[in-house]
Amino acid sequence: MLTTFNTAPTKKQFLLLFLVTFALRAMMFAGFMQHRTLLRQGYEGQVDQHVRYNQPDSPDYHQAALCLALGNGMSTIGTNQPIFWRTPGYPLYLAAFYKWFGITSADFNANQAAQRAALWVQIFVCSFIPIILFYLAYLLTGIYLIAWLTAWISALHIGLILASTYLLTEGLGMIFFYLFLIFFYRLLLMRPIATFTMLKTPFALSLSKRKTGAYPSTGSGRTAPIICALSAALTLSIYTWIRPMGEFVGIIATGMLLLLSPGSWSVALQQSLIFAVPFFTSLLPWYWRNYTLTGGWFFCPLSGIYLNCFCAPKILRRTMNISLLNAWKYTQQLAQQELRNAYQSIAGTGKFLSPLLSRNVALPIITAYPLYFALDWIQEALKTLLDLYSSQFPTFVNNTFWYDPLEDFLLDKTMACLWSAPLPLWMRILCWTELVYALLLWVGLLGGAWVFMFTTFFTQKNSAFILRMRWLWFVCGIIIGAVVAMTGGFGYARLRLPVEPLMIILSLTFWYWFFQKNKVVRQSH
């Protein structure tokens, strides 16, 4: 088995990987996700049921897909109120199935045939992710064993399994993000020479000590960097139209290409521009649409909603000594007043109110108490980093999966999925299995941070492998940190899916070093 994992892939091996990946996701969807569950007794005695793939944000994508399928664009039927808080990438995908199956009602449950067809296609496409991640892992490490382990871990990964079965953006979006990572890191690895020397700092110079030939071949010639940069821009652009957080990743990636690309400043500038110009240009149509409708320049206004719904209320809970619910109601009242005042200024202009106006309420509160804001933001980002994907299982059992609470706590969620909440046996087994995986992952991440990053600055003679891993950890750590840091409004495991493969790869580099080192010690004796 290990011999197989140390060799180049064959078509049969990839076919097996794909079939296992598809089978696991198909079983989760067919056996669990596509079924309805009793939610609550209605106000007049009626019973409401939600299908399990209907997650908190799913109705938004359903509504936008209906509007597109009915030819009303990204504007609600009847009122023509523009939809600002969702981008059209995923709704366009759903709208194609809504058109094919036909729309008889705007009700979510009335369109389940189209939704299930869309999700089956999504599951099929998502089953290629482990193969994509195999190439990403091999590109970064040049070690087949790490590449194969990454691929099979992603095939069995409960977070990736669940994401592929939800009517949410993560399933399809992740494919394009992982392809972006391949093209982006291939561009940084195009000429593996001293990458940090242009920064002219001792820290950068020490990081740059790696040798040519340390990584697998990434192509050559004048056109190879251009193709990689344009491909990275294209895949990240598609991802951003599906999930707007890609816009901020684009900013980070541009800075990395400028500062970390091999060669002179002019070469680095060229590569960053070849990536950045087409990427940001591709987002301009949506910027322009929002500007012409509101007079405000934005791609997606969720930052205003997040700050006002999740950040400001937590601060007021402390400063006003009130419950979080009352603090939330208070900020919502202030936001409504802000919107009413703004409406008077645009009356008769044909403009619409910008959802970013809610920031006018949140920002004064945040700037008055920046320490509280920072503490809350860090706490939520850590929750994103440490939360178990299987912590969502208790919400299926207690029928709260269809909405997000104002606040939840990492310890409570972890205890619920491991022992305190009543769960079916298969769910409990998956929860404990993920806990074991998470522990191994974090031992590898912490151990690797110590071996490849911290101790290398206090060791005079580091091996070529250690120096390569130090640079790898640095460039991957930037992307991981940037993505996780964005989630401080409300953190949960699903938000770290874009960088979960990078975390797996980095952890495996430590375990690979650890067992190789012990193997050498045993052989020496």
XYZ file of C-alpha atoms in Angstrom:
525
model
C 0.000 0.000 0.000
C 2.742 2.444 0.970
C 4.571 1.535 -2.224
C 1.508 2.613 -4.179
C 1.409 5.898 -2.270
C 5.015 6.607 -3.219
C 4.503 6.393 -6.960
C 3.002 8.554 -9.683
C -0.754 8.189 -10.158
C -2.370 5.971 -12.736
C -5.763 6.366 -14.397
C -7.091 3.388 -12.448
C -5.975 4.906 -9.138
C -7.628 8.224 -9.957
C -10.780 6.420 -11.062
C -10.914 4.564 -7.740
C -10.346 7.832 -5.875
C -13.162 9.496 -7.803
C -15.597 6.601 -7.317
C -15.004 6.406 -3.564
C -15.370 10.177 -3.270
C -18.607 10.201 -5.245
C -20.030 7.195 -3.374
C -19.510 8.790 0.036
C -21.143 12.060 -1.004
C -23.976 10.273 -2.784
C -24.728 8.195 0.311
C -24.789 11.291 2.529
C -27.135 13.093 0.158
C -29.449 10.231 -0.800
C -29.638 8.761 2.676
C -29.863 11.941 4.735
C -29.596 15.408 3.193
C -32.385 15.228 0.634
C -35.021 14.258 3.204
C -37.296 16.624 5.052
C -37.367 17.016 8.815
C -40.184 18.348 11.023
C -39.295 21.834 12.201
C -41.996 23.523 14.213
C -45.701 24.009 14.723
C -46.895 27.043 12.778
C -48.897 29.924 14.225
C -52.196 28.466 12.997
C -51.470 24.826 13.610
C -49.731 24.066 10.317
C -46.578 21.994 10.251
C -43.480 23.407 8.545
C -40.876 21.100 7.057
C -37.459 21.945 5.697
C -35.299 19.674 3.639
C -31.921 19.217 5.282
C -29.851 20.689 2.458
C -31.760 23.941 3.088
C -29.136 25.739 5.164
C -29.342 29.293 6.636
C -28.209 31.020 3.406
C -29.954 28.627 0.990
C -33.212 30.658 0.730
C -31.222 33.659 -0.514
C -29.728 31.633 -3.378
C -33.140 30.124 -4.099
C -34.744 33.564 -4.272
C -32.033 34.932 -6.558
C -32.240 31.849 -8.792
C -36.007 32.309 -9.129
C -35.538 35.925 -10.191
C -32.935 34.963 -12.789
C -34.944 32.029 -14.104
C -38.023 34.240 -14.506
C -36.070 36.857 -16.427
C -36.012 39.518 -13.729
C -32.257 39.545 -13.238
C -30.920 39.910 -9.710
C -34.022 41.828 -8.590
C -36.984 40.528 -6.623
C -40.177 39.740 -8.491
C -42.883 42.370 -8.059
C -40.931 45.067 -6.251
C -37.851 45.017 -8.535
C -35.776 45.599 -5.424
C -32.174 44.724 -6.430
C -30.488 41.875 -4.615
C -27.190 43.219 -3.305
C -26.163 40.797 -0.594
C -25.577 37.836 -2.947
C -23.480 37.676 -6.102
C -24.990 35.949 -9.165
C -22.533 33.056 -9.597
C -24.359 30.300 -7.690
C -27.890 31.599 -8.434
C -27.082 31.399 -12.160
C -26.157 27.751 -11.709
C -29.420 27.019 -9.865
C -31.472 29.069 -12.330
C -30.463 26.754 -15.177
C -32.096 23.814 -13.357
C -35.128 25.880 -12.350
C -35.702 26.741 -16.010
C -35.281 23.130 -17.082
C -37.737 21.730 -14.542
C -40.121 24.669 -14.644
C -41.316 26.921 -11.805
C -44.819 26.475 -10.411
C -44.339 28.213 -7.089
C -41.852 30.511 -5.381
C -41.865 28.252 -2.320
C -38.506 26.629 -1.609
C -39.919 23.127 -1.134
C -41.952 23.351 -4.355
C -38.715 23.366 -6.380
C -37.048 20.334 -4.861
C -36.830 18.417 -8.146
C -34.664 21.163 -9.666
C -32.671 21.554 -6.459
C -31.919 17.843 -6.218
C -30.799 17.705 -9.838
C -28.503 20.686 -9.226
C -27.082 19.023 -6.128
C -26.473 15.693 -7.876
C -24.484 17.509 -10.553
C -22.701 19.445 -7.793
C -21.817 16.200 -6.009
C -20.476 14.705 -9.247
C -18.296 17.736 -9.963
C -17.100 17.983 -6.344
C -15.909 14.381 -6.561
C -12.975 15.630 -8.654
C -11.673 17.740 -5.748
C -9.374 15.030 -4.299
C -7.680 14.681 -7.697
C -7.191 18.446 -7.865
C -5.757 18.424 -4.353
C -3.374 15.606 -5.271
C -1.775 17.899 -7.839
C -1.764 20.828 -5.406
C 0.000 18.775 -2.727
C 2.555 17.390 -5.163
C 3.212 20.837 -6.593
C 3.939 22.211 -3.125
C 5.973 19.320 -1.715
C 7.189 17.146 -4.587
C 6.411 14.100 -2.422
C 3.963 11.511 -3.753
C 3.182 10.144 -0.311
C 1.970 13.543 0.902
C 0.024 14.063 -2.334
C -1.773 10.715 -2.027
C -2.543 11.186 1.660
C -3.943 14.653 0.951
C -6.142 13.262 -1.801
C -7.562 10.417 0.280
C -8.043 12.560 3.368
C -10.042 15.019 1.263
C -12.103 12.148 -0.161
C -13.051 11.065 3.374
C -13.223 14.591 4.837
C -16.585 15.190 6.525
C -16.447 18.932 5.867
C -15.987 18.463 2.122
C -18.645 15.740 2.083
C -21.220 17.972 3.789
C -20.349 21.025 1.682
C -20.987 19.121 -1.543
C -24.532 18.226 -0.395
C -25.728 21.689 0.734
C -27.560 24.182 -1.453
C -24.730 26.590 -0.756
C -21.775 28.072 -2.601
C -18.957 26.108 -0.951
C -19.329 22.960 -3.034
C -18.834 24.451 -6.482
C -16.801 27.399 -5.230
C -14.092 25.231 -3.681
C -13.246 23.643 -7.035
C -12.293 27.001 -8.524
C -10.475 28.120 -5.381
C -8.335 24.994 -5.298
C -7.541 25.421 -8.989
C -6.570 29.009 -8.203
C -4.171 27.748 -5.530
C -2.507 25.436 -8.063
C -1.954 28.197 -10.614
C -1.006 30.783 -7.985
C 1.583 28.637 -6.209
C 2.898 27.315 -9.490
C 3.588 30.915 -10.423
C 5.511 31.483 -7.188
C 7.422 28.244 -7.734
C 8.089 28.897 -11.423
C 11.730 29.727 -10.792
C 12.649 28.357 -7.359
C 15.517 30.721 -6.623
C 16.006 33.255 -3.854
C 12.557 34.746 -3.638
C 12.873 37.127 -0.752
C 16.144 38.824 -1.557
C 14.504 41.874 -3.088
C 12.970 42.677 0.288
C 16.421 43.476 1.658
C 15.726 42.410 5.245
C 17.572 39.818 7.361
C 14.316 37.912 7.935
C 13.576 37.807 4.211
C 17.113 36.877 3.293
C 17.052 33.967 5.733
C 13.779 32.716 4.294
C 15.179 32.814 0.783
C 17.813 30.135 1.336
C 16.449 27.318 -0.792
C 17.994 25.437 -3.665
C 17.112 25.116 -7.312
C 15.453 21.811 -8.116
C 13.815 21.525 -4.709
C 10.349 21.424 -6.233
C 8.801 19.425 -9.091
C 9.006 20.928 -12.553
C 6.536 23.774 -12.964
C 7.100 24.618 -16.609
C 9.427 26.936 -18.402
C 9.540 29.423 -21.209
C 8.364 32.972 -21.582
C 4.664 32.125 -21.763
C 4.476 29.821 -18.732
C 4.286 32.614 -16.095
C 1.711 34.486 -18.176
C -0.467 31.387 -18.547
C -0.252 30.683 -14.806
C -1.087 34.273 -13.859
C -4.044 34.470 -16.230
C -5.314 31.055 -15.127
C -5.050 32.088 -11.485
C -6.954 35.289 -12.258
C -9.670 33.391 -14.145
C -10.272 30.722 -11.508
C -10.242 33.195 -8.620
C -12.609 35.451 -10.561
C -15.115 32.623 -11.022
C -14.794 31.789 -7.336
C -15.380 35.429 -6.383
C -18.559 35.648 -8.462
C -19.699 32.595 -6.467
C -18.240 33.604 -3.077
C -17.315 37.311 -2.726
C -14.556 36.651 -0.181
C -12.342 35.867 -3.170
C -12.010 39.618 -3.734
C -9.924 39.947 -0.562
C -7.874 36.870 -1.458
C -7.111 38.617 -4.751
C -5.696 41.592 -2.872
C -3.481 39.328 -0.745
C -2.379 37.315 -3.781
C -1.434 40.471 -5.671
C 0.726 41.608 -2.768
C 2.385 38.200 -2.521
C 3.197 38.156 -6.225
C 4.667 41.625 -5.967
C 6.796 40.892 -2.901
C 7.589 37.190 -3.248
C 7.885 36.527 -6.985
C 11.378 35.465 -8.079
C 13.556 37.878 -9.979
C 13.790 41.650 -10.040
C 11.199 44.188 -8.979
C 10.209 44.691 -12.621
C 9.546 40.959 -13.068
C 7.558 40.838 -9.836
C 5.548 43.878 -10.875
C 4.803 42.344 -14.266
C 3.582 39.082 -12.750
C 1.414 40.818 -10.167
C -0.138 43.051 -12.838
C -0.756 40.150 -15.226
C -2.741 38.552 -12.398
C -4.347 41.605 -10.817
C -5.517 43.553 -13.874
C -7.695 40.812 -15.421
C -8.899 39.643 -12.011
C -10.113 43.013 -10.750
C -11.326 44.031 -14.192
C -13.551 40.948 -14.238
C -15.305 42.243 -11.108
C -16.002 45.710 -12.525
C -19.394 44.874 -14.094
C -20.860 44.081 -10.670
C -19.198 47.102 -9.101
C -20.680 49.257 -11.842
C -24.121 47.707 -11.477
C -24.160 48.416 -7.749
C -22.822 51.928 -8.271
C -25.473 52.845 -10.817
C -28.211 51.511 -8.516
C -27.033 52.995 -5.210
C -24.304 55.549 -5.885
C -22.008 53.411 -3.708
C -18.913 51.557 -4.898
C -18.992 47.964 -3.627
C -18.964 44.372 -4.847
C -20.804 42.728 -1.960
C -22.136 44.664 1.068
C -22.146 41.827 3.597
C -19.458 43.568 5.660
C -21.994 46.192 6.729
C -24.561 43.567 7.708
C -21.971 41.496 9.593
C -20.637 44.442 11.549
C -24.113 45.587 12.532
C -25.598 42.153 13.265
C -22.706 40.360 14.943
C -19.966 42.782 16.033
C -21.675 45.932 17.328
C -24.271 44.060 19.479
C -21.546 42.170 21.344
C -19.887 45.450 22.255
C -23.161 47.025 23.405
C -23.886 43.959 25.514
C -20.868 44.849 27.591
C -21.145 48.636 27.602
C -24.928 48.822 28.137
C -25.151 45.718 30.355
C -28.017 44.241 28.335
C -28.629 40.875 26.697
C -27.199 40.150 23.262
C -30.702 39.860 21.840
C -31.686 43.296 23.111
C -28.409 44.743 21.853
C -29.086 43.231 18.426
C -32.605 44.668 18.388
C -31.192 48.062 19.300
C -28.630 48.090 16.471
C -31.325 46.941 14.040
C -33.541 49.841 15.117
C -30.665 52.258 14.603
C -29.988 50.768 11.183
C -33.637 51.138 10.188
C -33.569 54.758 11.277
C -30.415 55.287 9.223
C -32.141 53.797 6.192
C -35.232 55.975 6.677
C -33.083 59.091 6.851
C -31.128 58.044 3.765
C -34.321 57.280 1.866
C -35.396 60.893 2.120
C -32.215 61.991 0.368
C -32.693 59.631 -2.602
C -36.451 60.010 -3.012
C -37.243 60.747 -6.649
C -33.719 59.988 -7.897
C -34.414 56.405 -8.968
C -31.622 55.192 -6.690
C -31.866 52.367 -4.159
C -30.603 52.311 -0.597
C -27.156 50.798 -0.156
C -26.954 47.933 2.385
C -23.593 49.400 3.423
C -25.495 52.142 5.271
C -25.730 49.836 8.285
C -21.989 50.403 8.761
C -22.830 53.970 9.765
C -24.354 52.486 12.905
C -21.707 49.855 13.607
C -18.491 51.778 12.929
C -18.920 54.474 15.633
C -19.541 51.727 18.187
C -16.538 49.728 16.996
C -14.174 52.707 16.891
C -15.262 53.720 20.399
C -14.376 50.269 21.761
C -11.695 48.822 19.451
C -10.345 46.408 22.077
C -13.724 44.745 22.551
C -14.099 44.508 18.793
C -10.634 42.982 18.380
C -11.224 40.407 21.131
C -14.562 39.347 19.663
C -13.132 39.182 16.158
C -10.173 37.043 17.239
C -12.476 34.739 19.200
C -14.682 34.124 16.157
C -11.678 33.627 13.864
C -10.296 31.041 16.296
C -13.679 29.338 16.267
C -13.434 29.117 12.481
C -9.982 27.594 12.862
C -10.890 25.014 15.536
C -14.562 24.214 15.010
C -15.484 20.658 14.036
C -17.428 20.283 10.805
C -19.475 17.562 12.475
C -20.634 20.046 15.119
C -23.524 20.702 12.728
C -24.967 17.246 13.373
C -26.719 18.260 16.628
C -28.523 21.030 14.728
C -30.066 18.396 12.456
C -31.267 16.415 15.451
C -32.746 19.405 17.323
C -34.076 20.982 14.084
C -32.135 24.246 14.275
C -30.057 23.706 11.129
C -32.059 26.187 9.058
C -30.926 29.351 10.867
C -27.825 30.824 12.495
C -27.965 31.863 16.139
C -26.752 35.285 17.190
C -23.907 33.595 19.026
C -22.579 30.126 19.711
C -19.557 28.847 21.584
C -16.835 26.467 20.460
C -16.760 24.406 23.657
C -20.541 23.992 23.750
C -20.635 22.919 20.094
C -17.804 20.449 20.565
C -19.329 18.916 23.695
C -22.703 18.625 21.987
C -21.427 16.652 19.027
C -19.121 14.440 21.116
C -21.382 13.475 24.026
C -23.915 15.936 25.498
C -26.437 16.062 22.630
C -28.444 12.956 21.692
C -27.230 11.761 18.286
C -27.654 8.630 16.170
C -24.736 6.242 16.471
C -23.442 6.938 12.944
C -23.291 10.667 13.674
C -21.485 10.108 16.966
C -18.904 7.894 15.278
C -18.253 10.544 12.638
C -17.881 13.228 15.319
C -15.287 11.248 17.247
C -13.499 10.269 14.046
C -13.228 13.927 13.100
C -11.907 14.748 16.577
C -9.078 12.228 16.115
C -8.361 13.705 12.679
C -8.356 17.241 14.119
C -5.940 16.266 16.879
C -3.521 14.700 14.393
C -3.890 17.720 12.130
C -3.068 20.175 14.897
C -0.190 18.135 16.292
C 1.270 18.287 12.797
C 0.598 22.005 12.426
C 2.050 22.937 15.814
C 4.968 20.552 15.422
C 5.700 21.830 11.931
C 5.537 25.442 13.058
C 8.134 24.622 15.683
C 10.433 22.529 13.461
C 10.161 24.393 10.153
C 9.637 27.965 11.286
C 10.760 28.747 14.827
C 13.833 26.574 15.383
C 15.308 27.236 11.932
C 16.240 30.766 12.940
C 18.334 29.421 15.817
C 20.041 26.624 13.874
C 23.120 27.399 11.804
C 22.961 24.401 9.458
C 19.482 23.546 8.263
C 18.921 20.795 5.714
C 17.640 21.592 2.241
C 14.331 19.927 3.142
C 13.892 22.099 6.239
C 14.612 25.265 4.257
C 12.132 24.266 1.552
C 9.479 23.575 4.176
C 10.136 26.896 5.877
C 9.407 28.760 2.666
C 6.374 26.551 1.952
C 4.957 27.186 5.413
C 5.494 30.900 4.984
C 3.668 31.287 1.663
C 0.862 28.898 2.629
C 0.519 30.451 6.067
C -0.206 33.856 4.537
C -3.207 32.515 2.588
C -4.443 30.464 5.538
C -4.173 33.422 7.903
C -5.843 35.816 5.474
C -8.856 33.567 4.841
C -9.383 32.723 8.510
C -8.935 36.357 9.586
C -11.841 37.389 7.343
C -14.288 35.295 9.363
C -14.218 37.244 12.628
C -17.823 38.399 12.250
C -19.268 34.959 12.850
C -16.952 31.972 12.814
C -17.665 28.350 12.040
C -15.863 25.441 10.408
C -17.399 25.799 6.941
C -15.625 29.126 6.433
C -12.159 27.556 6.572
C -12.871 25.069 3.779
C -10.886 27.121 1.233
C -7.666 26.616 3.200
C -8.345 23.223 4.814
C -6.246 21.459 2.125
C -3.305 23.772 2.806
C -3.580 22.956 6.508
C -3.641 19.242 5.675
C -0.573 19.532 3.435
C 1.416 21.511 6.014
C 0.511 19.069 8.769
C 1.557 16.131 6.594
C 4.939 17.733 5.921
C 5.647 17.539 9.658
C 4.472 13.942 9.969
C 6.542 13.022 6.912
C 9.630 14.656 8.449
C 8.903 13.016 11.819
C 8.673 9.442 10.487
C 11.554 9.892 8.071
C 13.730 11.139 10.908
C 12.781 8.205 13.134
C 13.413 5.811 10.237
C 16.933 7.167 9.835
C 17.550 6.855 13.585
C 16.362 3.246 13.624
C 18.518 2.358 10.635
C 21.574 3.928 12.257
C 21.153 1.591 15.205
